[in-house]
């Protein structure tokens, strides 16, 4: 302190400053030397061996793909919200795959009626173009955002599964009233594509908003796993369930098998029956996702 006062008052010359710095450096070296003398030879050997063990250990790269994958999976399993989002996406993929089986059957029936493969391709392309234009119109006009705001987060999440459930019930009603006759292709495509329009224009932006305020591990490591694995899991599970039910009906005689090979359980095709069950489950999961996210939003507001 006295040296600092002398420096501040200007009474210390540049040469004295150099001498003072040398003295301080000498004190530090003497202090470190005294510490090294205080250590015994046994302590020095222990420290050197510990340093060698640390040098021999391999460096762990926390940014490797394997480490990020494990952290992402662990984050999903520990979070109820992420598990609910995963289930929501997987069930949507399952219903889409199940209805694609019905679509393939209806297109095949249309081909057997005399239409060529080129005309079928052109027809399906027109349907996809119309749905894409509808999605663009809803997004560009802001009508999709208005609908999402009007229904709220929970309502917007439940909108798509409810529409799909109603569409599947309508297809099932068609089967019951027409004595097992397949539904009209135009009606089926309108129901299926309308759900896809609601997904891209309304539900998908709301689902992306579910990740708001979550940790970096959830947004950057768990989210790619949820987006990719949920679709693969849902699609694979749907195909497995169809094959499993067909095998069960063959072994147990459950349901009715017509002469043309078509199967029905309780008057419904197995694909539609599975789609009804999964759509109802999907609706319940959408309500659960909305409730979990609402509780998180309340906690975030309290922390602000």
mmCIF file of C-alpha atoms in Angstrom:
data_model
loop_
_atom_site.group_PDB
_atom_site.id
_atom_site.type_symbol
_atom_site.label_atom_id
_atom_site.label_comp_id
_atom_site.label_asym_id
_atom_site.label_seq_id
_atom_site.Cartn_x
_atom_site.Cartn_y
_atom_site.Cartn_z
ATOM 1 C CA UNK A 1 0.000 0.000 0.000
ATOM 2 C CA UNK A 2 2.828 2.399 0.815
ATOM 3 C CA UNK A 3 4.406 1.663 -2.561
ATOM 4 C CA UNK A 4 1.100 2.393 -4.297
ATOM 5 C CA UNK A 5 0.804 5.682 -2.426
ATOM 6 C CA UNK A 6 4.324 6.634 -3.438
ATOM 7 C CA UNK A 7 3.568 5.769 -7.070
ATOM 8 C CA UNK A 8 0.394 7.859 -6.938
ATOM 9 C CA UNK A 9 2.244 10.807 -5.427
ATOM 10 C CA UNK A 10 4.966 10.573 -8.087
ATOM 11 C CA UNK A 11 7.794 10.118 -5.554
ATOM 12 C CA UNK A 12 8.828 6.766 -7.110
ATOM 13 C CA UNK A 13 11.078 6.911 -10.177
ATOM 14 C CA UNK A 14 11.156 4.458 -13.071
ATOM 15 C CA UNK A 15 14.259 2.769 -11.695
ATOM 16 C CA UNK A 16 12.644 2.299 -8.322
ATOM 17 C CA UNK A 17 9.594 0.836 -10.035
ATOM 18 C CA UNK A 18 11.794 -1.756 -11.756
ATOM 19 C CA UNK A 19 13.474 -2.662 -8.465
ATOM 20 C CA UNK A 20 10.086 -3.023 -6.789
ATOM 21 C CA UNK A 21 8.855 -5.372 -9.528
ATOM 22 C CA UNK A 22 11.992 -7.486 -9.205
ATOM 23 C CA UNK A 23 11.508 -7.752 -5.459
ATOM 24 C CA UNK A 24 7.908 -8.912 -5.891
ATOM 25 C CA UNK A 25 8.954 -11.540 -8.443
ATOM 26 C CA UNK A 26 11.665 -12.781 -6.075
ATOM 27 C CA UNK A 27 9.147 -13.143 -3.271
ATOM 28 C CA UNK A 28 6.859 -15.247 -5.473
ATOM 29 C CA UNK A 29 9.725 -17.541 -6.532
ATOM 30 C CA UNK A 30 10.905 -17.952 -2.951
ATOM 31 C CA UNK A 31 7.330 -18.788 -1.908
ATOM 32 C CA UNK A 32 6.964 -21.477 -4.593
ATOM 33 C CA UNK A 33 10.418 -22.825 -3.727
ATOM 34 C CA UNK A 34 9.493 -23.085 -0.074
ATOM 35 C CA UNK A 35 6.293 -24.998 -0.981
ATOM 36 C CA UNK A 36 8.269 -27.462 -3.102
ATOM 37 C CA UNK A 37 10.728 -27.999 -0.235
ATOM 38 C CA UNK A 38 7.804 -28.687 2.130
ATOM 39 C CA UNK A 39 6.686 -31.641 -0.019
ATOM 40 C CA UNK A 40 8.274 -34.989 0.795
ATOM 41 C CA UNK A 41 9.660 -37.319 -1.826
ATOM 42 C CA UNK A 42 6.654 -39.608 -1.355
ATOM 43 C CA UNK A 43 4.247 -36.751 -2.063
ATOM 44 C CA UNK A 44 6.202 -35.797 -5.157
ATOM 45 C CA UNK A 45 6.064 -39.389 -6.450
ATOM 46 C CA UNK A 46 2.300 -39.540 -5.808
ATOM 47 C CA UNK A 47 1.696 -36.299 -7.667
ATOM 48 C CA UNK A 48 3.854 -37.383 -10.607
ATOM 49 C CA UNK A 49 2.033 -40.725 -10.883
ATOM 50 C CA UNK A 50 -1.348 -38.985 -10.760
ATOM 51 C CA UNK A 51 -0.229 -36.623 -13.523
ATOM 52 C CA UNK A 52 0.890 -39.576 -15.654
ATOM 53 C CA UNK A 53 -2.497 -41.280 -15.210
ATOM 54 C CA UNK A 54 -4.279 -38.121 -16.320
ATOM 55 C CA UNK A 55 -2.050 -37.927 -19.383
ATOM 56 C CA UNK A 56 -2.789 -41.562 -20.268
ATOM 57 C CA UNK A 57 -6.585 -41.119 -20.116
ATOM 58 C CA UNK A 58 -8.204 -40.500 -23.535
ATOM 59 C CA UNK A 59 -9.923 -37.216 -24.104
ATOM 60 C CA UNK A 60 -13.753 -37.491 -24.297
ATOM 61 C CA UNK A 61 -15.297 -35.517 -27.120
ATOM 62 C CA UNK A 62 -18.657 -34.270 -25.847
ATOM 63 C CA UNK A 63 -19.563 -32.982 -29.294
ATOM 64 C CA UNK A 64 -19.330 -36.353 -31.084
ATOM 65 C CA UNK A 65 -22.399 -37.797 -32.782
ATOM 66 C CA UNK A 66 -22.655 -40.671 -30.307
ATOM 67 C CA UNK A 67 -22.513 -38.388 -27.271
ATOM 68 C CA UNK A 68 -25.096 -35.981 -28.718
ATOM 69 C CA UNK A 69 -27.366 -38.895 -29.615
ATOM 70 C CA UNK A 70 -27.178 -40.323 -26.097
ATOM 71 C CA UNK A 71 -27.839 -36.924 -24.555
ATOM 72 C CA UNK A 72 -30.812 -36.413 -26.865
ATOM 73 C CA UNK A 73 -32.365 -39.795 -26.039
ATOM 74 C CA UNK A 74 -31.787 -39.235 -22.301
ATOM 75 C CA UNK A 75 -33.398 -35.801 -22.513
ATOM 76 C CA UNK A 76 -36.481 -37.266 -24.217
ATOM 77 C CA UNK A 77 -36.879 -40.061 -21.673
ATOM 78 C CA UNK A 78 -36.606 -37.644 -18.744
ATOM 79 C CA UNK A 79 -39.157 -35.153 -20.070
ATOM 80 C CA UNK A 80 -42.884 -35.851 -20.022
ATOM 81 C CA UNK A 81 -43.488 -33.121 -22.599
ATOM 82 C CA UNK A 82 -40.960 -34.551 -25.058
ATOM 83 C CA UNK A 83 -42.379 -38.052 -24.647
ATOM 84 C CA UNK A 84 -45.872 -36.688 -25.312
ATOM 85 C CA UNK A 85 -44.654 -34.834 -28.434
ATOM 86 C CA UNK A 86 -42.935 -38.007 -29.625
ATOM 87 C CA UNK A 87 -46.151 -40.009 -29.156
ATOM 88 C CA UNK A 88 -48.203 -37.303 -30.892
ATOM 89 C CA UNK A 89 -45.976 -37.360 -33.997
ATOM 90 C CA UNK A 90 -45.768 -41.159 -34.024
ATOM 91 C CA UNK A 91 -49.553 -41.583 -33.894
ATOM 92 C CA UNK A 92 -49.995 -39.093 -36.740
ATOM 93 C CA UNK A 93 -47.515 -41.082 -38.821
ATOM 94 C CA UNK A 94 -49.343 -44.321 -37.968
ATOM 95 C CA UNK A 95 -52.718 -43.025 -39.151
ATOM 96 C CA UNK A 96 -51.140 -41.664 -42.341
ATOM 97 C CA UNK A 97 -49.567 -45.045 -43.155
ATOM 98 C CA UNK A 98 -52.791 -46.936 -42.407
ATOM 99 C CA UNK A 99 -54.796 -44.672 -44.690
ATOM 100 C CA UNK A 100 -52.133 -45.013 -47.377
ATOM 101 C CA UNK A 101 -52.947 -48.737 -47.479
ATOM 102 C CA UNK A 102 -56.601 -47.868 -48.090
ATOM 103 C CA UNK A 103 -55.579 -45.333 -50.729
ATOM 104 C CA UNK A 104 -53.484 -47.930 -52.570
ATOM 105 C CA UNK A 105 -56.436 -50.325 -52.594
ATOM 106 C CA UNK A 106 -58.799 -47.669 -53.969
ATOM 107 C CA UNK A 107 -56.318 -46.658 -56.672
ATOM 108 C CA UNK A 108 -55.920 -50.315 -57.619
ATOM 109 C CA UNK A 109 -59.702 -50.641 -57.925
ATOM 110 C CA UNK A 110 -59.740 -47.557 -60.116
ATOM 111 C CA UNK A 111 -57.069 -49.099 -62.331
ATOM 112 C CA UNK A 112 -59.053 -52.329 -62.653
ATOM 113 C CA UNK A 113 -62.029 -50.330 -63.897
ATOM 114 C CA UNK A 114 -60.157 -49.435 -67.085
ATOM 115 C CA UNK A 115 -58.134 -46.316 -66.266
ATOM 116 C CA UNK A 116 -54.443 -46.349 -67.141
ATOM 117 C CA UNK A 117 -51.515 -45.813 -64.815
ATOM 118 C CA UNK A 118 -50.757 -42.487 -66.512
ATOM 119 C CA UNK A 119 -54.246 -41.161 -65.833
ATOM 120 C CA UNK A 120 -54.066 -42.338 -62.209
ATOM 121 C CA UNK A 121 -50.750 -40.562 -61.745
ATOM 122 C CA UNK A 122 -52.112 -37.371 -63.288
ATOM 123 C CA UNK A 123 -55.206 -37.563 -61.110
ATOM 124 C CA UNK A 124 -53.214 -37.963 -57.878
ATOM 125 C CA UNK A 125 -50.863 -35.165 -58.950
ATOM 126 C CA UNK A 126 -53.840 -32.818 -59.345
ATOM 127 C CA UNK A 127 -55.043 -33.744 -55.849
ATOM 128 C CA UNK A 128 -51.606 -33.051 -54.341
ATOM 129 C CA UNK A 129 -51.364 -29.764 -56.221
ATOM 130 C CA UNK A 130 -54.756 -28.672 -54.919
ATOM 131 C CA UNK A 131 -53.792 -29.471 -51.324
ATOM 132 C CA UNK A 132 -50.483 -27.601 -51.706
ATOM 133 C CA UNK A 133 -52.293 -24.551 -53.051
ATOM 134 C CA UNK A 134 -54.728 -24.712 -50.127
ATOM 135 C CA UNK A 135 -51.837 -24.825 -47.636
ATOM 136 C CA UNK A 136 -50.171 -21.835 -49.319
ATOM 137 C CA UNK A 137 -53.422 -19.869 -49.349
ATOM 138 C CA UNK A 138 -54.030 -20.483 -45.643
ATOM 139 C CA UNK A 139 -50.504 -19.489 -44.705
ATOM 140 C CA UNK A 140 -50.172 -16.504 -47.031
ATOM 141 C CA UNK A 141 -53.557 -15.033 -46.136
ATOM 142 C CA UNK A 142 -52.955 -15.439 -42.406
ATOM 143 C CA UNK A 143 -56.126 -17.485 -42.067
ATOM 144 C CA UNK A 144 -54.175 -20.432 -40.673
ATOM 145 C CA UNK A 145 -52.635 -18.254 -37.945
ATOM 146 C CA UNK A 146 -56.054 -16.768 -37.200
ATOM 147 C CA UNK A 147 -57.564 -20.239 -36.768
ATOM 148 C CA UNK A 148 -54.667 -21.308 -34.519
ATOM 149 C CA UNK A 149 -55.070 -18.199 -32.350
ATOM 150 C CA UNK A 150 -58.825 -18.660 -32.186
ATOM 151 C CA UNK A 151 -58.602 -22.272 -31.028
ATOM 152 C CA UNK A 152 -55.605 -21.705 -28.770
ATOM 153 C CA UNK A 153 -52.652 -24.003 -28.410
ATOM 154 C CA UNK A 154 -54.573 -26.951 -26.973
ATOM 155 C CA UNK A 155 -57.415 -26.579 -29.453
ATOM 156 C CA UNK A 156 -55.074 -26.309 -32.443
ATOM 157 C CA UNK A 157 -53.203 -29.440 -31.341
ATOM 158 C CA UNK A 158 -56.462 -31.384 -30.987
ATOM 159 C CA UNK A 159 -57.929 -30.076 -34.253
ATOM 160 C CA UNK A 160 -56.062 -32.439 -36.572
ATOM 161 C CA UNK A 161 -56.680 -35.707 -34.653
ATOM 162 C CA UNK A 162 -60.348 -34.811 -34.233
ATOM 163 C CA UNK A 163 -60.714 -34.182 -37.982
ATOM 164 C CA UNK A 164 -58.958 -37.449 -38.753
ATOM 165 C CA UNK A 165 -61.121 -39.328 -36.261
ATOM 166 C CA UNK A 166 -64.288 -37.913 -37.818
ATOM 167 C CA UNK A 167 -63.040 -38.780 -41.295
ATOM 168 C CA UNK A 168 -62.264 -42.357 -40.305
ATOM 169 C CA UNK A 169 -65.694 -42.710 -38.677
ATOM 170 C CA UNK A 170 -67.242 -41.455 -41.914
ATOM 171 C CA UNK A 171 -65.325 -44.065 -43.913
ATOM 172 C CA UNK A 172 -66.417 -46.747 -41.436
ATOM 173 C CA UNK A 173 -70.031 -45.635 -41.752
ATOM 174 C CA UNK A 174 -69.693 -45.936 -45.519
ATOM 175 C CA UNK A 175 -68.532 -49.539 -45.135
ATOM 176 C CA UNK A 176 -71.448 -50.407 -42.866
ATOM 177 C CA UNK A 177 -74.121 -48.856 -45.044
ATOM 178 C CA UNK A 178 -72.734 -50.170 -48.333
ATOM 179 C CA UNK A 179 -72.275 -53.777 -47.138
ATOM 180 C CA UNK A 180 -68.471 -53.645 -47.261
ATOM 181 C CA UNK A 181 -68.196 -51.739 -50.520
ATOM 182 C CA UNK A 182 -65.007 -49.603 -50.648
ATOM 183 C CA UNK A 183 -65.583 -45.854 -50.328
ATOM 184 C CA UNK A 184 -65.468 -43.518 -53.257
ATOM 185 C CA UNK A 185 -61.899 -42.471 -54.100
ATOM 186 C CA UNK A 186 -62.789 -38.778 -54.361
ATOM 187 C CA UNK A 187 -64.401 -38.774 -50.921
ATOM 188 C CA UNK A 188 -61.446 -40.611 -49.402
ATOM 189 C CA UNK A 189 -58.913 -38.215 -50.919
ATOM 190 C CA UNK A 190 -60.871 -35.171 -49.731
ATOM 191 C CA UNK A 191 -60.876 -36.497 -46.162
ATOM 192 C CA UNK A 192 -57.211 -37.503 -46.246
ATOM 193 C CA UNK A 193 -55.891 -34.361 -47.921
ATOM 194 C CA UNK A 194 -57.967 -32.071 -45.717
ATOM 195 C CA UNK A 195 -56.155 -33.494 -42.680
ATOM 196 C CA UNK A 196 -52.804 -32.846 -44.355
ATOM 197 C CA UNK A 197 -53.794 -29.260 -45.121
ATOM 198 C CA UNK A 198 -54.705 -28.695 -41.471
ATOM 199 C CA UNK A 199 -51.382 -30.230 -40.465
ATOM 200 C CA UNK A 200 -49.146 -27.979 -42.555
ATOM 201 C CA UNK A 201 -51.186 -24.781 -42.270
ATOM 202 C CA UNK A 202 -52.205 -24.876 -38.601
ATOM 203 C CA UNK A 203 -50.937 -27.812 -36.515
ATOM 204 C CA UNK A 204 -47.270 -27.874 -37.546
ATOM 205 C CA UNK A 205 -46.537 -24.219 -36.566
ATOM 206 C CA UNK A 206 -48.232 -24.867 -33.220
ATOM 207 C CA UNK A 207 -46.122 -28.007 -32.677
ATOM 208 C CA UNK A 208 -42.952 -26.056 -33.386
ATOM 209 C CA UNK A 209 -43.996 -23.549 -30.725
ATOM 210 C CA UNK A 210 -44.030 -26.347 -28.144
ATOM 211 C CA UNK A 211 -40.220 -26.205 -28.017
ATOM 212 C CA UNK A 212 -40.196 -22.579 -26.923
ATOM 213 C CA UNK A 213 -38.415 -21.955 -23.626
ATOM 214 C CA UNK A 214 -36.949 -25.470 -23.372
ATOM 215 C CA UNK A 215 -33.281 -26.227 -22.740
ATOM 216 C CA UNK A 216 -30.609 -26.256 -25.442
ATOM 217 C CA UNK A 217 -30.347 -30.064 -25.185
ATOM 218 C CA UNK A 218 -34.073 -30.379 -25.876
ATOM 219 C CA UNK A 219 -34.110 -27.988 -28.835
ATOM 220 C CA UNK A 220 -30.876 -28.957 -30.570
ATOM 221 C CA UNK A 221 -30.239 -32.586 -29.580
ATOM 222 C CA UNK A 222 -33.628 -34.104 -28.718
ATOM 223 C CA UNK A 223 -35.765 -32.357 -31.363
ATOM 224 C CA UNK A 224 -34.058 -33.952 -34.423
ATOM 225 C CA UNK A 225 -34.548 -37.367 -32.810
ATOM 226 C CA UNK A 226 -38.228 -36.675 -32.140
ATOM 227 C CA UNK A 227 -38.853 -35.362 -35.659
ATOM 228 C CA UNK A 228 -37.111 -38.287 -37.368
ATOM 229 C CA UNK A 229 -37.578 -41.296 -35.123
ATOM 230 C CA UNK A 230 -41.251 -40.609 -34.347
ATOM 231 C CA UNK A 231 -42.219 -40.761 -38.032
ATOM 232 C CA UNK A 232 -40.220 -43.950 -38.605
ATOM 233 C CA UNK A 233 -41.555 -45.522 -35.413
ATOM 234 C CA UNK A 234 -45.157 -44.644 -36.220
ATOM 235 C CA UNK A 235 -44.990 -45.861 -39.800
ATOM 236 C CA UNK A 236 -43.224 -49.098 -38.912
ATOM 237 C CA UNK A 237 -45.620 -49.806 -36.046
ATOM 238 C CA UNK A 238 -48.649 -49.336 -38.303
ATOM 239 C CA UNK A 239 -47.300 -51.762 -40.907
ATOM 240 C CA UNK A 240 -46.469 -54.283 -38.179
ATOM 241 C CA UNK A 241 -49.957 -54.038 -36.651
ATOM 242 C CA UNK A 242 -51.647 -54.683 -40.005
ATOM 243 C CA UNK A 243 -49.497 -57.756 -40.591
ATOM 244 C CA UNK A 244 -50.066 -58.914 -37.007
ATOM 245 C CA UNK A 245 -53.865 -58.622 -37.238
ATOM 246 C CA UNK A 246 -53.906 -60.473 -40.557
ATOM 247 C CA UNK A 247 -51.911 -63.291 -38.972
ATOM 248 C CA UNK A 248 -54.199 -63.366 -35.931
ATOM 249 C CA UNK A 249 -57.314 -63.576 -38.106
ATOM 250 C CA UNK A 250 -55.777 -66.473 -40.012
ATOM 251 C CA UNK A 251 -54.904 -68.377 -36.841
ATOM 252 C CA UNK A 252 -58.010 -67.698 -34.758
ATOM 253 C CA UNK A 253 -60.654 -67.252 -37.435
ATOM 254 C CA UNK A 254 -61.543 -63.837 -36.044
ATOM 255 C CA UNK A 255 -63.558 -61.741 -38.449
ATOM 256 C CA UNK A 256 -64.741 -62.565 -41.940
ATOM 257 C CA UNK A 257 -62.652 -63.253 -45.024
ATOM 258 C CA UNK A 258 -64.499 -62.719 -48.287
ATOM 259 C CA UNK A 259 -63.961 -64.646 -51.510
ATOM 260 C CA UNK A 260 -61.853 -61.854 -52.983
ATOM 261 C CA UNK A 261 -59.521 -61.969 -49.928
ATOM 262 C CA UNK A 262 -60.847 -58.862 -48.191
ATOM 263 C CA UNK A 263 -60.998 -59.089 -44.410
ATOM 264 C CA UNK A 264 -63.416 -57.434 -42.017
ATOM 265 C CA UNK A 265 -63.631 -57.318 -38.213
ATOM 266 C CA UNK A 266 -66.950 -56.234 -36.701
ATOM 267 C CA UNK A 267 -67.930 -55.108 -40.185
ATOM 268 C CA UNK A 268 -64.878 -52.858 -40.662
ATOM 269 C CA UNK A 269 -61.667 -53.473 -42.595
ATOM 270 C CA UNK A 270 -58.733 -54.071 -40.208
ATOM 271 C CA UNK A 271 -57.002 -50.941 -41.520
ATOM 272 C CA UNK A 272 -59.959 -48.689 -40.686
ATOM 273 C CA UNK A 273 -60.507 -50.354 -37.316
ATOM 274 C CA UNK A 274 -56.888 -49.769 -36.356
ATOM 275 C CA UNK A 275 -57.082 -46.201 -37.627
ATOM 276 C CA UNK A 276 -60.146 -45.528 -35.465
ATOM 277 C CA UNK A 277 -58.393 -46.799 -32.325
ATOM 278 C CA UNK A 278 -55.168 -44.897 -33.025
ATOM 279 C CA UNK A 279 -57.026 -41.695 -33.908
ATOM 280 C CA UNK A 280 -58.905 -41.815 -30.597
ATOM 281 C CA UNK A 281 -55.607 -42.373 -28.778
ATOM 282 C CA UNK A 282 -54.053 -39.519 -30.756
ATOM 283 C CA UNK A 283 -56.867 -37.178 -29.671
ATOM 284 C CA UNK A 284 -56.243 -38.006 -26.002
ATOM 285 C CA UNK A 285 -52.498 -37.456 -26.416
ATOM 286 C CA UNK A 286 -53.092 -34.053 -28.036
ATOM 287 C CA UNK A 287 -55.035 -32.938 -24.952
ATOM 288 C CA UNK A 288 -52.226 -34.173 -22.708
ATOM 289 C CA UNK A 289 -49.593 -32.277 -24.731
ATOM 290 C CA UNK A 290 -51.615 -29.071 -24.462
ATOM 291 C CA UNK A 291 -52.020 -29.431 -20.688
ATOM 292 C CA UNK A 292 -48.310 -30.095 -20.122
ATOM 293 C CA UNK A 293 -47.304 -27.102 -22.230
ATOM 294 C CA UNK A 294 -49.804 -24.877 -20.406
ATOM 295 C CA UNK A 295 -48.249 -25.784 -17.044
ATOM 296 C CA UNK A 296 -44.778 -25.010 -18.421
ATOM 297 C CA UNK A 297 -45.960 -21.613 -19.673
ATOM 298 C CA UNK A 298 -47.371 -20.825 -16.224
ATOM 299 C CA UNK A 299 -44.027 -21.679 -14.601
ATOM 300 C CA UNK A 300 -42.128 -19.561 -17.116
ATOM 301 C CA UNK A 301 -44.359 -16.590 -16.385
ATOM 302 C CA UNK A 302 -43.736 -16.967 -12.651
ATOM 303 C CA UNK A 303 -39.962 -16.908 -13.226
ATOM 304 C CA UNK A 304 -40.102 -13.676 -15.236
#
